[in-house]
Amino acid sequence: MTADELRSGAARRAVVLGGGLAGMTAALRLVEAGVETTLVETRPRLGGLAFSFRRDSPAGPLTVDNGQHVYLRCCTAYRWFLDRVGAGGLAPLQDRLDVPVLDVGGTRPRLARLRRAALPVPLHLAASLAGYRHLSAAERGAVARAALALKGLDPEDPALDAVDFGTWLHRHGQSARAVEALWDLVGTATLNARAPQASLGLAAKVFRTGLLSEPGAADIGWAHVPLGDIHDDLARAALEAAGVRTLLRTRARAVDPAPTEDGGWRITVDRGGSGASELTAGTVVFAVPQREAYRLLPAGALADPGRLLDIGTAPILNVHVVYDRTVLRRPFFAALGTPVQWVFDRTAASGLTGGGQYLALSQSVAQGEIDLPVAALRERYLPELERLLPAAAGAGVQDFFVTRERTATFDPVPGVGRLRPPARTLAPGILLAGAWTATGWPATMESAVRSGANAAHEALASLGRPHSAEPVPGTEGRAHEHH
C-alpha cells in the first residue's frame, strides 16, 4: 500500500484501536481535523486503566477507582484532555505543592512537609528542604547539590537511558536514607520503580520537569469525582459530540491491507454476539498495550516487532479500607518507615455516607505483593494504618478489599528508552499510541495523552490535512510533564 493510495477514499477514514486516554486523544484530534473516525474498545467502558466500578460494600454502595491517579500542573497534555471533555473543575490542582510526609520508623512518629514557596526555581523548594526533618543537615545539603546536578542533565540523551538512577544518586553523595525519604518517595509514585531499577533518563525527566522547571510545576491534582465520571461518561459525550463513532465491547482480530481500489486497511472486529465484521480505513492507530500491538500489527510495520515484547510491565496494588469513623483529617499523605506508601481520602468521591471514611492506599513497585491473598494483605496493612493513624486503632473496619493492576505501567528499567517506538511506523497509515511509546515520559496519564496526540499529528501530517503544528496539545509556551 502506497502513500498515494492513502490519499484516496480510505484516507477520509480512521480507526483507533483502544479507548484509553491515548486512543480517545487520537480520536478527538483526528475527527477535529475532518477525518471520519471510529474508536474500537474491547471493554464495555472507556478510560483504559484509569476507571471506576460500583461495589456493594457493607458500608453502603461505593463508586471505586481501580487505583489512585494524580497528575501535576506540568502535565499540560492531560490538563488539555480534562478541559476538552469538560472536566477541568472536577480534578483541581493544589494552589501550591504541599505533601505531608509521616515517618513512623523511629521511636515516635514525625511529620514533615514538602511544599513550595512563591519564589523562582530552585529557591521555591529551598525553605522546605531546609526544614525537612526526615533528613540530616548534611543529607539536605547533599540533596540540594544533587538536584542542581540533575538540572544539568538532558533527559533525551540516550546515554542516560543506559544508567540506573540509584547509581547516579550514589555517585552524587546521596545516602540510603536520602534515597528512601526523598528521591524514592517521589520516584516510586511517578516511575513505578525504585532508584536502582529505574532509567536515569526517565528519572531526570520526572525531577527536572516536576521540581526544577517552573515553581508550580509539581503542584498536585486529582479527581474529586470517580474517574469513570471523567474518563468514561464525560469523555464518551465529548467523543460523540465531536462526531467519533464509538464501538464498545468490540475486539480487533486482525489488521490487513484492504483488498479494494481505495487501498487502506481492513480491520476485522468481533462485536460480541454479533460475530465478525470489517472496517476499512486509511489510518489505524494502535492505542493498545505493547503485547496487543505486537499481536495485531501488520507485517512490515516495524523492523523488529519483537522488541515490543522486551518492554516489560510493572504492577500496582491498591488497598481499600472503609472505617466506621473519620481517622484521617487531611486529603492525603505519604509515609516512611512502613510498607504503606501513599494514602488518600476517597470518602466524598466514592459516595460514602453515614459518617465513615474510605481510605485508598496506592502501592507502587508491588511485585512482591500483587498476588498475595486479601487476608494476608489485611493482616499486613491494617496494623500499619494504626501506626500511622492512631484514630484507626479504635475504629471499626467496615470493608477491606484490594484492586490489582498486574500490568499497570511499562517497566522503566535502564535500556527501556531504546525499545519504545515512535508513533510513526514503516507502514503508511499505521500509527502507535500508548504511554509505553516514545513520549519521553514515564507511564503516566500525561504520557498516554501525549502519545495519542503524537499519533494523530503524524497521521494528519502524512495525509496533508490541516492541523496544529504542535503535536502535543496544551504545551505551547509551558512546561512539558501517577498512576
GROMACS .gro file of C-alpha atoms in nm:
model
  483
    1MET     CA    1   0.000   0.000   0.000
    2THR     CA    2   0.146   0.335  -0.106
    3ALA     CA    3   0.107   0.688   0.022
    4ASP     CA    4  -0.085   0.770  -0.298
    5GLU     CA    5  -0.340   0.505  -0.211
    6LEU     CA    6  -0.381   0.656   0.134
    7ARG     CA    7  -0.491   0.983  -0.025
    8SER     CA    8  -0.788   0.805  -0.182
    9GLY     CA    9  -1.129   0.742  -0.025
   10ALA     CA   10  -0.982   0.538   0.258
   11ALA     CA   11  -0.790   0.843   0.373
   12ARG     CA   12  -1.112   1.002   0.484
   13ARG     CA   13  -1.150   0.733   0.749
   14ALA     CA   14  -0.954   0.638   1.061
   15VAL     CA   15  -0.994   0.358   1.311
   16VAL     CA   16  -0.848   0.391   1.659
   17LEU     CA   17  -0.799   0.066   1.849
   18GLY     CA   18  -0.821   0.123   2.223
   19GLY     CA   19  -1.042   0.353   2.430
   20GLY     CA   20  -0.796   0.463   2.696
   21LEU     CA   21  -0.658   0.814   2.723
   22ALA     CA   22  -0.424   0.760   2.427
   23GLY     CA   23  -0.696   0.633   2.198
   24MET     CA   24  -0.952   0.895   2.296
   25THR     CA   25  -0.699   1.174   2.243
   26ALA     CA   26  -0.605   1.042   1.900
   27ALA     CA   27  -0.973   1.008   1.804
   28LEU     CA   28  -1.056   1.362   1.913
   29ARG     CA   29  -0.761   1.512   1.728
   30LEU     CA   30  -0.835   1.316   1.410
   31VAL     CA   31  -1.206   1.394   1.396
   32GLU     CA   32  -1.142   1.761   1.468
   33ALA     CA   33  -0.922   1.766   1.156
   34GLY     CA   34  -1.206   1.631   0.943
   35VAL     CA   35  -1.120   1.260   0.943
   36GLU     CA   36  -1.416   1.025   0.984
   37THR     CA   37  -1.311   0.835   1.298
   38THR     CA   38  -1.423   0.513   1.465
   39LEU     CA   39  -1.299   0.419   1.813
   40VAL     CA   40  -1.291   0.048   1.897
   41GLU     CA   41  -1.276  -0.065   2.262
   42THR     CA   42  -1.288  -0.421   2.395
   43ARG     CA   43  -1.436  -0.327   2.731
   44PRO     CA   44  -1.790  -0.201   2.797
   45ARG     CA   45  -1.643   0.135   2.903
   46LEU     CA   46  -1.377   0.390   2.815
   47GLY     CA   47  -1.083   0.500   3.025
   48GLY     CA   48  -0.834   0.216   2.994
   49LEU     CA   49  -0.654   0.158   3.323
   50ALA     CA   50  -0.796   0.472   3.486
   51PHE     CA   51  -1.154   0.370   3.556
   52SER     CA   52  -1.421   0.322   3.824
   53PHE     CA   53  -1.661   0.047   3.921
   54ARG     CA   54  -1.953   0.002   4.159
   55ARG     CA   55  -1.917  -0.203   4.477
   56ASP     CA   56  -2.193  -0.317   4.708
   57SER     CA   57  -2.000  -0.261   5.028
   58PRO     CA   58  -2.116  -0.345   5.381
   59ALA     CA   59  -2.071   0.030   5.438
   60GLY     CA   60  -2.313   0.108   5.155
   61PRO     CA   61  -2.283   0.144   4.776
   62LEU     CA   62  -1.941   0.273   4.669
   63THR     CA   63  -1.801   0.400   4.342
   64VAL     CA   64  -1.442   0.279   4.347
   65ASP     CA   65  -1.149   0.394   4.135
   66ASN     CA   66  -0.932   0.097   4.039
   67GLY     CA   67  -0.633   0.300   4.159
   68GLN     CA   68  -0.548   0.644   4.285
   69HIS     CA   69  -0.435   0.857   3.992
   70VAL     CA   70  -0.282   1.202   4.033
   71TYR     CA   71  -0.129   1.449   3.791
   72LEU     CA   72   0.090   1.759   3.819
   73ARG     CA   73   0.049   2.115   3.699
   74CYS     CA   74   0.322   2.047   3.441
   75CYS     CA   75   0.105   1.772   3.288
   76THR     CA   76  -0.017   2.011   3.021
   77ALA     CA   77  -0.146   1.745   2.782
   78TYR     CA   78  -0.360   1.573   3.045
   79ARG     CA   79  -0.485   1.913   3.156
   80TRP     CA   80  -0.585   1.975   2.792
   81PHE     CA   81  -0.774   1.645   2.795
   82LEU     CA   82  -0.960   1.738   3.115
   83ASP     CA   83  -1.062   2.071   2.965
   84ARG     CA   84  -1.153   1.912   2.631
   85VAL     CA   85  -1.403   1.675   2.792
   86GLY     CA   86  -1.538   1.941   3.027
   87ALA     CA   87  -1.380   1.807   3.346
   88GLY     CA   88  -1.128   2.076   3.435
   89GLY     CA   89  -1.313   2.172   3.751
   90LEU     CA   90  -1.357   1.811   3.864
   91ALA     CA   91  -0.986   1.742   3.914
   92PRO     CA   92  -0.848   2.061   4.066
   93LEU     CA   93  -0.483   2.133   4.139
   94GLN     CA   94  -0.338   2.239   4.471
   95ASP     CA   95  -0.277   2.612   4.500
   96ARG     CA   96   0.080   2.515   4.589
   97LEU     CA   97   0.264   2.186   4.623
   98ASP     CA   98   0.213   2.054   4.978
   99VAL     CA   99   0.286   1.690   5.062
  100PRO     CA  100   0.267   1.577   5.427
  101VAL     CA  101   0.524   1.302   5.488
  102LEU     CA  102   0.474   1.094   5.804
  103ASP     CA  103   0.768   0.881   5.927
  104VAL     CA  104   0.688   0.605   6.176
  105GLY     CA  105   1.023   0.429   6.153
  106GLY     CA  106   1.168   0.583   6.469
  107THR     CA  107   1.074   0.588   6.835
  108ARG     CA  108   0.783   0.823   6.768
  109PRO     CA  109   0.601   0.944   6.455
  110ARG     CA  110   0.748   1.253   6.288
  111LEU     CA  111   0.569   1.472   6.036
  112ALA     CA  112   0.744   1.687   5.776
  113ARG     CA  113   0.614   1.857   5.464
  114LEU     CA  114   0.741   1.903   5.110
  115ARG     CA  115   0.596   2.230   4.987
  116ARG     CA  116   0.693   2.517   4.766
  117ALA     CA  117   0.713   2.890   4.814
  118ALA     CA  118   0.627   3.164   4.564
  119LEU     CA  119   0.990   3.202   4.458
  120PRO     CA  120   1.178   3.123   4.138
  121VAL     CA  121   1.340   2.783   4.075
  122PRO     CA  122   1.526   2.644   4.268
  123LEU     CA  123   1.452   2.875   4.561
  124HIS     CA  124   1.086   2.769   4.556
  125LEU     CA  125   1.181   2.446   4.741
  126ALA     CA  126   1.479   2.574   4.942
  127ALA     CA  127   1.291   2.652   5.262
  128SER     CA  128   1.102   2.323   5.251
  129LEU     CA  129   1.421   2.124   5.203
  130ALA     CA  130   1.598   2.316   5.478
  131GLY     CA  131   1.319   2.222   5.720
  132TYR     CA  132   1.271   1.863   5.602
  133ARG     CA  133   1.315   1.682   5.932
  134HIS     CA  134   1.341   1.336   5.780
  135LEU     CA  135   1.697   1.412   5.663
  136SER     CA  136   2.002   1.538   5.848
  137ALA     CA  137   2.151   1.876   5.768
  138ALA     CA  138   2.433   1.707   5.576
  139GLU     CA  139   2.187   1.496   5.378
  140ARG     CA  140   1.977   1.802   5.294
  141GLY     CA  141   2.286   1.979   5.163
  142ALA     CA  142   2.380   1.680   4.952
  143VAL     CA  143   2.025   1.664   4.812
  144ALA     CA  144   2.047   2.028   4.705
  145ARG     CA  145   2.376   1.964   4.524
  146ALA     CA  146   2.237   1.654   4.352
  147ALA     CA  147   1.927   1.846   4.243
  148LEU     CA  148   2.142   2.111   4.076
  149ALA     CA  149   2.342   1.837   3.901
  150LEU     CA  150   2.018   1.674   3.788
  151LYS     CA  151   1.900   2.005   3.645
  152GLY     CA  152   2.200   1.997   3.413
  153LEU     CA  153   2.109   1.662   3.258
  154ASP     CA  154   1.929   1.621   2.927
  155PRO     CA  155   1.660   1.352   2.967
  156GLU     CA  156   1.667   1.293   2.592
  157ASP     CA  157   2.036   1.199   2.596
  158PRO     CA  158   2.038   0.826   2.504
  159ALA     CA  159   2.336   0.769   2.734
  160LEU     CA  160   2.117   0.840   3.037
  161ASP     CA  161   1.887   0.554   2.945
  162ALA     CA  162   2.170   0.305   2.998
  163VAL     CA  163   2.234   0.413   3.360
  164ASP     CA  164   2.019   0.341   3.662
  165PHE     CA  165   1.908   0.629   3.883
  166GLY     CA  166   2.036   0.465   4.201
  167THR     CA  167   2.393   0.451   4.070
  168TRP     CA  168   2.377   0.817   3.972
  169LEU     CA  169   2.242   0.916   4.315
  170HIS     CA  170   2.518   0.722   4.489
  171ARG     CA  171   2.781   0.895   4.274
  172HIS     CA  172   2.633   1.227   4.380
  173GLY     CA  173   2.662   1.164   4.751
  174GLN     CA  174   2.309   1.051   4.831
  175SER     CA  175   2.275   0.835   5.142
  176ALA     CA  176   2.040   0.537   5.158
  177ARG     CA  177   1.820   0.746   5.387
  178ALA     CA  178   1.805   1.034   5.136
  179VAL     CA  179   1.707   0.793   4.861
  180GLU     CA  180   1.430   0.644   5.076
  181ALA     CA  181   1.296   0.964   5.229
  182LEU     CA  182   1.306   1.188   4.923
  183TRP     CA  183   1.414   1.052   4.587
  184ASP     CA  184   1.217   0.726   4.606
  185LEU     CA  185   0.926   0.898   4.780
  186VAL     CA  186   0.866   1.084   4.454
  187GLY     CA  187   1.021   0.840   4.208
  188THR     CA  188   0.835   0.531   4.321
  189ALA     CA  189   0.500   0.701   4.269
  190THR     CA  190   0.584   0.852   3.930
  191LEU     CA  191   0.809   0.583   3.780
  192ASN     CA  192   0.671   0.268   3.948
  193ALA     CA  193   1.029   0.165   4.025
  194ARG     CA  194   1.285   0.229   4.293
  195ALA     CA  195   1.600   0.420   4.203
  196PRO     CA  196   1.830   0.117   4.138
  197GLN     CA  197   1.578  -0.027   3.891
  198ALA     CA  198   1.487   0.299   3.712
  199SER     CA  199   1.634   0.453   3.399
  200LEU     CA  200   1.825   0.771   3.477
  201GLY     CA  201   1.672   0.928   3.165
  202LEU     CA  202   1.318   0.881   3.293
  203ALA     CA  203   1.410   0.987   3.647
  204ALA     CA  204   1.573   1.301   3.510
  205LYS     CA  205   1.255   1.376   3.316
  206VAL     CA  206   1.042   1.344   3.630
  207PHE     CA  207   1.257   1.552   3.861
  208ARG     CA  208   1.373   1.817   3.613
  209THR     CA  209   1.023   1.879   3.480
  210GLY     CA  210   0.826   1.841   3.802
  211LEU     CA  211   1.058   2.006   4.052
  212LEU     CA  212   1.313   2.209   3.858
  213SER     CA  213   1.135   2.365   3.559
  214GLU     CA  214   0.880   2.611   3.696
  215PRO     CA  215   0.783   2.695   4.056
  216GLY     CA  216   0.434   2.546   4.026
  217ALA     CA  217   0.518   2.251   3.804
  218ALA     CA  218   0.479   1.989   4.080
  219ASP     CA  219   0.151   2.114   4.227
  220ILE     CA  220  -0.066   1.802   4.258
  221GLY     CA  221  -0.412   1.750   4.114
  222TRP     CA  222  -0.653   1.459   4.146
  223ALA     CA  223  -1.011   1.377   4.061
  224HIS     CA  224  -1.266   1.479   4.325
  225VAL     CA  225  -1.522   1.259   4.148
  226PRO     CA  226  -1.492   0.897   4.035
  227LEU     CA  227  -1.251   0.859   3.744
  228GLY     CA  228  -1.529   0.698   3.541
  229ASP     CA  229  -1.725   1.023   3.552
  230ILE     CA  230  -1.438   1.186   3.362
  231HIS     CA  231  -1.271   0.916   3.154
  232ASP     CA  232  -1.591   0.734   3.057
  233ASP     CA  233  -1.906   0.945   3.094
  234LEU     CA  234  -1.776   1.291   3.003
  235ALA     CA  235  -1.519   1.158   2.757
  236ARG     CA  236  -1.779   0.949   2.576
  237ALA     CA  237  -2.009   1.251   2.550
  238ALA     CA  238  -1.721   1.460   2.412
  239LEU     CA  239  -1.637   1.194   2.154
  240GLU     CA  240  -1.999   1.169   2.046
  241ALA     CA  241  -2.037   1.547   2.022
  242ALA     CA  242  -1.721   1.565   1.810
  243GLY     CA  243  -1.854   1.302   1.572
  244VAL     CA  244  -1.648   0.999   1.674
  245ARG     CA  245  -1.825   0.665   1.630
  246THR     CA  246  -1.752   0.458   1.941
  247LEU     CA  247  -1.781   0.079   1.939
  248LEU     CA  248  -1.765  -0.076   2.285
  249ARG     CA  249  -1.744  -0.449   2.360
  250THR     CA  250  -1.568  -0.480   2.024
  251ARG     CA  251  -1.238  -0.665   1.983
  252ALA     CA  252  -0.999  -0.620   1.690
  253ARG     CA  253  -0.898  -0.957   1.547
  254ALA     CA  254  -0.674  -0.861   1.255
  255VAL     CA  255  -0.547  -0.565   1.054
  256ASP     CA  256  -0.460  -0.636   0.690
  257PRO     CA  257  -0.422  -0.441   0.365
  258ALA     CA  258  -0.770  -0.375   0.226
  259PRO     CA  259  -0.840  -0.561  -0.100
  260THR     CA  260  -1.012  -0.261  -0.259
  261GLU     CA  261  -0.925   0.008  -0.511
  262ASP     CA  262  -0.925   0.263  -0.231
  263GLY     CA  263  -0.639   0.085  -0.059
  264GLY     CA  264  -0.601   0.145   0.310
  265TRP     CA  265  -0.651  -0.117   0.576
  266ARG     CA  266  -0.912  -0.378   0.661
  267ILE     CA  267  -0.979  -0.415   1.033
  268THR     CA  268  -1.161  -0.734   1.131
  269VAL     CA  269  -1.353  -0.689   1.456
  270ASP     CA  270  -1.569  -0.910   1.672
  271ARG     CA  271  -1.871  -0.728   1.820
  272GLY     CA  272  -1.961  -0.972   2.094
  273GLY     CA  273  -2.252  -1.193   1.997
  274SER     CA  274  -2.288  -1.016   1.659
  275GLY     CA  275  -1.996  -1.205   1.508
  276ALA     CA  276  -1.714  -1.072   1.296
  277SER     CA  277  -1.741  -0.764   1.077
  278GLU     CA  278  -1.498  -0.543   0.887
  279LEU     CA  279  -1.400  -0.178   0.893
  280THR     CA  280  -1.181  -0.006   0.636
  281ALA     CA  281  -0.965   0.298   0.691
  282GLY     CA  282  -0.657   0.471   0.563
  283THR     CA  283  -0.535   0.539   0.916
  284VAL     CA  284  -0.523   0.289   1.200
  285VAL     CA  285  -0.397   0.397   1.542
  286PHE     CA  286  -0.293   0.112   1.771
  287ALA     CA  287  -0.361   0.265   2.114
  288VAL     CA  288  -0.333  -0.068   2.293
  289PRO     CA  289  -0.076  -0.233   2.525
  290GLN     CA  290   0.250  -0.333   2.364
  291ARG     CA  291   0.174  -0.705   2.358
  292GLU     CA  292  -0.160  -0.641   2.192
  293ALA     CA  293   0.010  -0.417   1.936
  294TYR     CA  294   0.261  -0.694   1.865
  295ARG     CA  295  -0.025  -0.936   1.801
  296LEU     CA  296  -0.221  -0.706   1.569
  297LEU     CA  297   0.038  -0.506   1.375
  298PRO     CA  298   0.051  -0.593   1.005
  299ALA     CA  299   0.372  -0.744   0.870
  300GLY     CA  300   0.639  -0.489   0.795
  301ALA     CA  301   0.505  -0.216   1.023
  302LEU     CA  302   0.811  -0.242   1.248
  303ALA     CA  303   1.161  -0.354   1.152
  304ASP     CA  304   1.187  -0.562   1.468
  305PRO     CA  305   0.841  -0.608   1.621
  306GLY     CA  306   0.981  -0.850   1.880
  307ARG     CA  307   1.127  -0.553   2.065
  308LEU     CA  308   0.776  -0.467   2.178
  309LEU     CA  309   0.779  -0.787   2.383
  310ASP     CA  310   1.102  -0.672   2.551
  311ILE     CA  311   0.919  -0.376   2.707
  312GLY     CA  312   0.833  -0.521   3.045
  313THR     CA  313   0.545  -0.434   3.274
  314ALA     CA  314   0.523  -0.344   3.643
  315PRO     CA  315   0.230  -0.388   3.884
  316ILE     CA  316   0.050  -0.150   4.120
  317LEU     CA  317  -0.156  -0.268   4.416
  318ASN     CA  318  -0.433  -0.059   4.569
  319VAL     CA  319  -0.563  -0.134   4.918
  320HIS     CA  320  -0.909   0.000   5.008
  321VAL     CA  321  -1.026   0.037   5.367
  322VAL     CA  322  -1.359   0.173   5.491
  323TYR     CA  323  -1.367   0.273   5.859
  324ASP     CA  324  -1.677   0.346   6.062
  325ARG     CA  325  -1.547   0.691   6.156
  326THR     CA  326  -1.302   0.958   6.041
  327VAL     CA  327  -0.941   0.860   6.108
  328LEU     CA  328  -0.759   1.099   5.871
  329ARG     CA  329  -0.803   1.478   5.870
  330ARG     CA  330  -0.609   1.561   5.550
  331PRO     CA  331  -0.677   1.469   5.187
  332PHE     CA  332  -0.363   1.257   5.150
  333PHE     CA  333  -0.016   1.189   5.288
  334ALA     CA  334   0.297   0.992   5.206
  335ALA     CA  335   0.456   0.753   5.456
  336LEU     CA  336   0.804   0.639   5.559
  337GLY     CA  337   0.917   0.361   5.791
  338THR     CA  338   0.625   0.141   5.686
  339PRO     CA  339   0.515  -0.064   5.384
  340VAL     CA  340   0.241   0.197   5.328
  341GLN     CA  341   0.339   0.444   5.054
  342TRP     CA  342   0.060   0.697   4.981
  343VAL     CA  343  -0.281   0.723   5.147
  344PHE     CA  344  -0.576   0.917   5.003
  345ASP     CA  345  -0.917   1.004   5.146
  346ARG     CA  346  -1.173   0.888   4.887
  347THR     CA  347  -1.483   0.928   5.105
  348ALA     CA  348  -1.662   1.205   4.916
  349ALA     CA  349  -1.565   1.086   4.568
  350SER     CA  350  -1.690   0.733   4.638
  351GLY     CA  351  -2.034   0.847   4.755
  352LEU     CA  352  -1.987   0.702   5.104
  353THR     CA  353  -2.231   0.848   5.356
  354GLY     CA  354  -2.309   0.781   5.718
  355GLY     CA  355  -2.003   0.919   5.893
  356GLY     CA  356  -1.745   0.661   5.793
  357GLN     CA  357  -1.425   0.722   5.598
  358TYR     CA  358  -1.286   0.546   5.292
  359LEU     CA  359  -0.907   0.541   5.251
  360ALA     CA  360  -0.719   0.418   4.944
  361LEU     CA  361  -0.355   0.310   4.967
  362SER     CA  362  -0.157   0.335   4.644
  363GLN     CA  363   0.126   0.081   4.646
  364SER     CA  364   0.369   0.102   4.356
  365VAL     CA  365   0.655  -0.143   4.291
  366ALA     CA  366   0.418  -0.416   4.412
  367GLN     CA  367   0.588  -0.719   4.258
  368GLY     CA  368   0.616  -0.890   4.597
  369GLU     CA  369   0.254  -0.834   4.696
  370ILE     CA  370   0.044  -0.826   4.380
  371ASP     CA  371  -0.065  -1.189   4.414
  372LEU     CA  372  -0.100  -1.211   4.794
  373PRO     CA  373  -0.443  -1.314   4.923
  374VAL     CA  374  -0.670  -1.041   5.056
  375ALA     CA  375  -0.648  -1.192   5.407
  376ALA     CA  376  -0.268  -1.161   5.404
  377LEU     CA  377  -0.284  -0.802   5.284
  378ARG     CA  378  -0.540  -0.719   5.552
  379GLU     CA  379  -0.312  -0.865   5.818
  380ARG     CA  380  -0.022  -0.662   5.680
  381TYR     CA  381  -0.182  -0.323   5.623
  382LEU     CA  382  -0.441  -0.266   5.895
  383PRO     CA  383  -0.177  -0.264   6.174
  384GLU     CA  384   0.037  -0.028   5.965
  385LEU     CA  385  -0.252   0.214   5.927
  386GLU     CA  386  -0.297   0.208   6.303
  387ARG     CA  387   0.071   0.301   6.343
  388LEU     CA  388   0.026   0.590   6.105
  389LEU     CA  389  -0.320   0.700   6.221
  390PRO     CA  390  -0.378   0.648   6.593
  391ALA     CA  391  -0.752   0.710   6.549
  392ALA     CA  392  -0.769   0.397   6.333
  393ALA     CA  393  -0.680   0.178   6.634
  394GLY     CA  394  -1.023   0.232   6.786
  395ALA     CA  395  -1.220   0.236   6.462
  396GLY     CA  396  -1.424  -0.046   6.316
  397VAL     CA  397  -1.331  -0.174   5.970
  398GLN     CA  398  -1.649  -0.190   5.765
  399ASP     CA  399  -1.487  -0.305   5.442
  400PHE     CA  400  -1.144  -0.412   5.319
  401PHE     CA  401  -1.067  -0.502   4.958
  402VAL     CA  402  -0.791  -0.469   4.703
  403THR     CA  403  -0.761  -0.386   4.333
  404ARG     CA  404  -0.469  -0.524   4.137
  405GLU     CA  405  -0.323  -0.395   3.812
  406ARG     CA  406  -0.059  -0.651   3.721
  407THR     CA  407   0.048  -0.463   3.410
  408ALA     CA  408  -0.021  -0.111   3.537
  409THR     CA  409   0.281   0.052   3.370
  410PHE     CA  410   0.569  -0.034   3.147
  411ASP     CA  411   0.880  -0.125   3.347
  412PRO     CA  412   1.110   0.183   3.342
  413VAL     CA  413   1.434  -0.015   3.367
  414PRO     CA  414   1.758   0.114   3.217
  415GLY     CA  415   1.752   0.047   2.843
  416VAL     CA  416   1.376   0.073   2.801
  417GLY     CA  417   1.411   0.401   2.614
  418ARG     CA  418   1.569   0.236   2.310
  419LEU     CA  419   1.279  -0.012   2.297
  420ARG     CA  420   0.996   0.243   2.299
  421PRO     CA  421   0.880   0.300   1.940
  422PRO     CA  422   0.778   0.634   1.789
  423ALA     CA  423   0.423   0.696   1.673
  424ARG     CA  424   0.500   0.654   1.304
  425THR     CA  425   0.568   0.302   1.174
  426LEU     CA  426   0.711   0.177   0.844
  427ALA     CA  427   0.359   0.104   0.715
  428PRO     CA  428   0.175   0.410   0.573
  429GLY     CA  429  -0.127   0.491   0.786
  430ILE     CA  430  -0.029   0.264   1.076
  431LEU     CA  431   0.044   0.456   1.397
  432LEU     CA  432   0.126   0.358   1.756
  433ALA     CA  433  -0.001   0.523   2.075
  434GLY     CA  434   0.009   0.441   2.443
  435ALA     CA  435   0.207   0.554   2.744
  436TRP     CA  436   0.469   0.292   2.652
  437THR     CA  437   0.559   0.459   2.321
  438ALA     CA  438   0.841   0.711   2.282
  439THR     CA  439   0.694   1.013   2.457
  440GLY     CA  440   0.996   1.074   2.680
  441TRP     CA  441   0.768   1.043   2.985
  442PRO     CA  442   0.719   0.754   3.227
  443ALA     CA  443   0.393   0.559   3.221
  444THR     CA  444   0.157   0.832   3.336
  445MET     CA  445  -0.176   0.970   3.217
  446GLU     CA  446   0.029   1.255   3.072
  447SER     CA  447   0.234   1.015   2.861
  448ALA     CA  448  -0.083   0.845   2.737
  449VAL     CA  449  -0.244   1.169   2.621
  450ARG     CA  450   0.081   1.286   2.459
  451SER     CA  451   0.112   0.959   2.271
  452GLY     CA  452  -0.238   0.991   2.128
  453ALA     CA  453  -0.170   1.346   2.018
  454ASN     CA  454   0.161   1.241   1.863
  455ALA     CA  455  -0.007   0.961   1.667
  456ALA     CA  456  -0.278   1.193   1.536
  457HIS     CA  457  -0.017   1.455   1.446
  458GLU     CA  458   0.185   1.205   1.242
  459ALA     CA  459  -0.126   1.068   1.072
  460LEU     CA  460  -0.255   1.411   0.972
  461ALA     CA  461   0.088   1.521   0.853
  462SER     CA  462   0.113   1.219   0.622
  463LEU     CA  463  -0.236   1.288   0.491
  464GLY     CA  464  -0.163   1.654   0.428
  465ARG     CA  465  -0.453   1.751   0.650
  466PRO     CA  466  -0.458   2.096   0.811
  467HIS     CA  467  -0.383   2.062   1.181
  468SER     CA  468  -0.187   2.225   1.458
  469ALA     CA  469   0.188   2.220   1.403
  470GLU     CA  470   0.221   2.141   1.772
  471PRO     CA  471   0.191   1.760   1.807
  472VAL     CA  472   0.108   1.769   2.177
  473PRO     CA  473  -0.188   1.980   2.288
  474GLY     CA  474  -0.157   2.229   2.565
  475THR     CA  475   0.222   2.266   2.567
  476GLU     CA  476   0.274   2.592   2.384
  477GLY     CA  477   0.498   2.811   2.596
  478ARG     CA  478   0.460   2.598   2.909
  479ALA     CA  479   0.649   2.331   3.095
  480HIS     CA  480   0.637   1.978   2.949
  481GLU     CA  481   0.525   1.696   3.234
  482HIS     CA  482   0.055   0.899   3.866
  483HIS     CA  483  -0.074   0.645   3.844
   0.00000   0.00000   0.00000
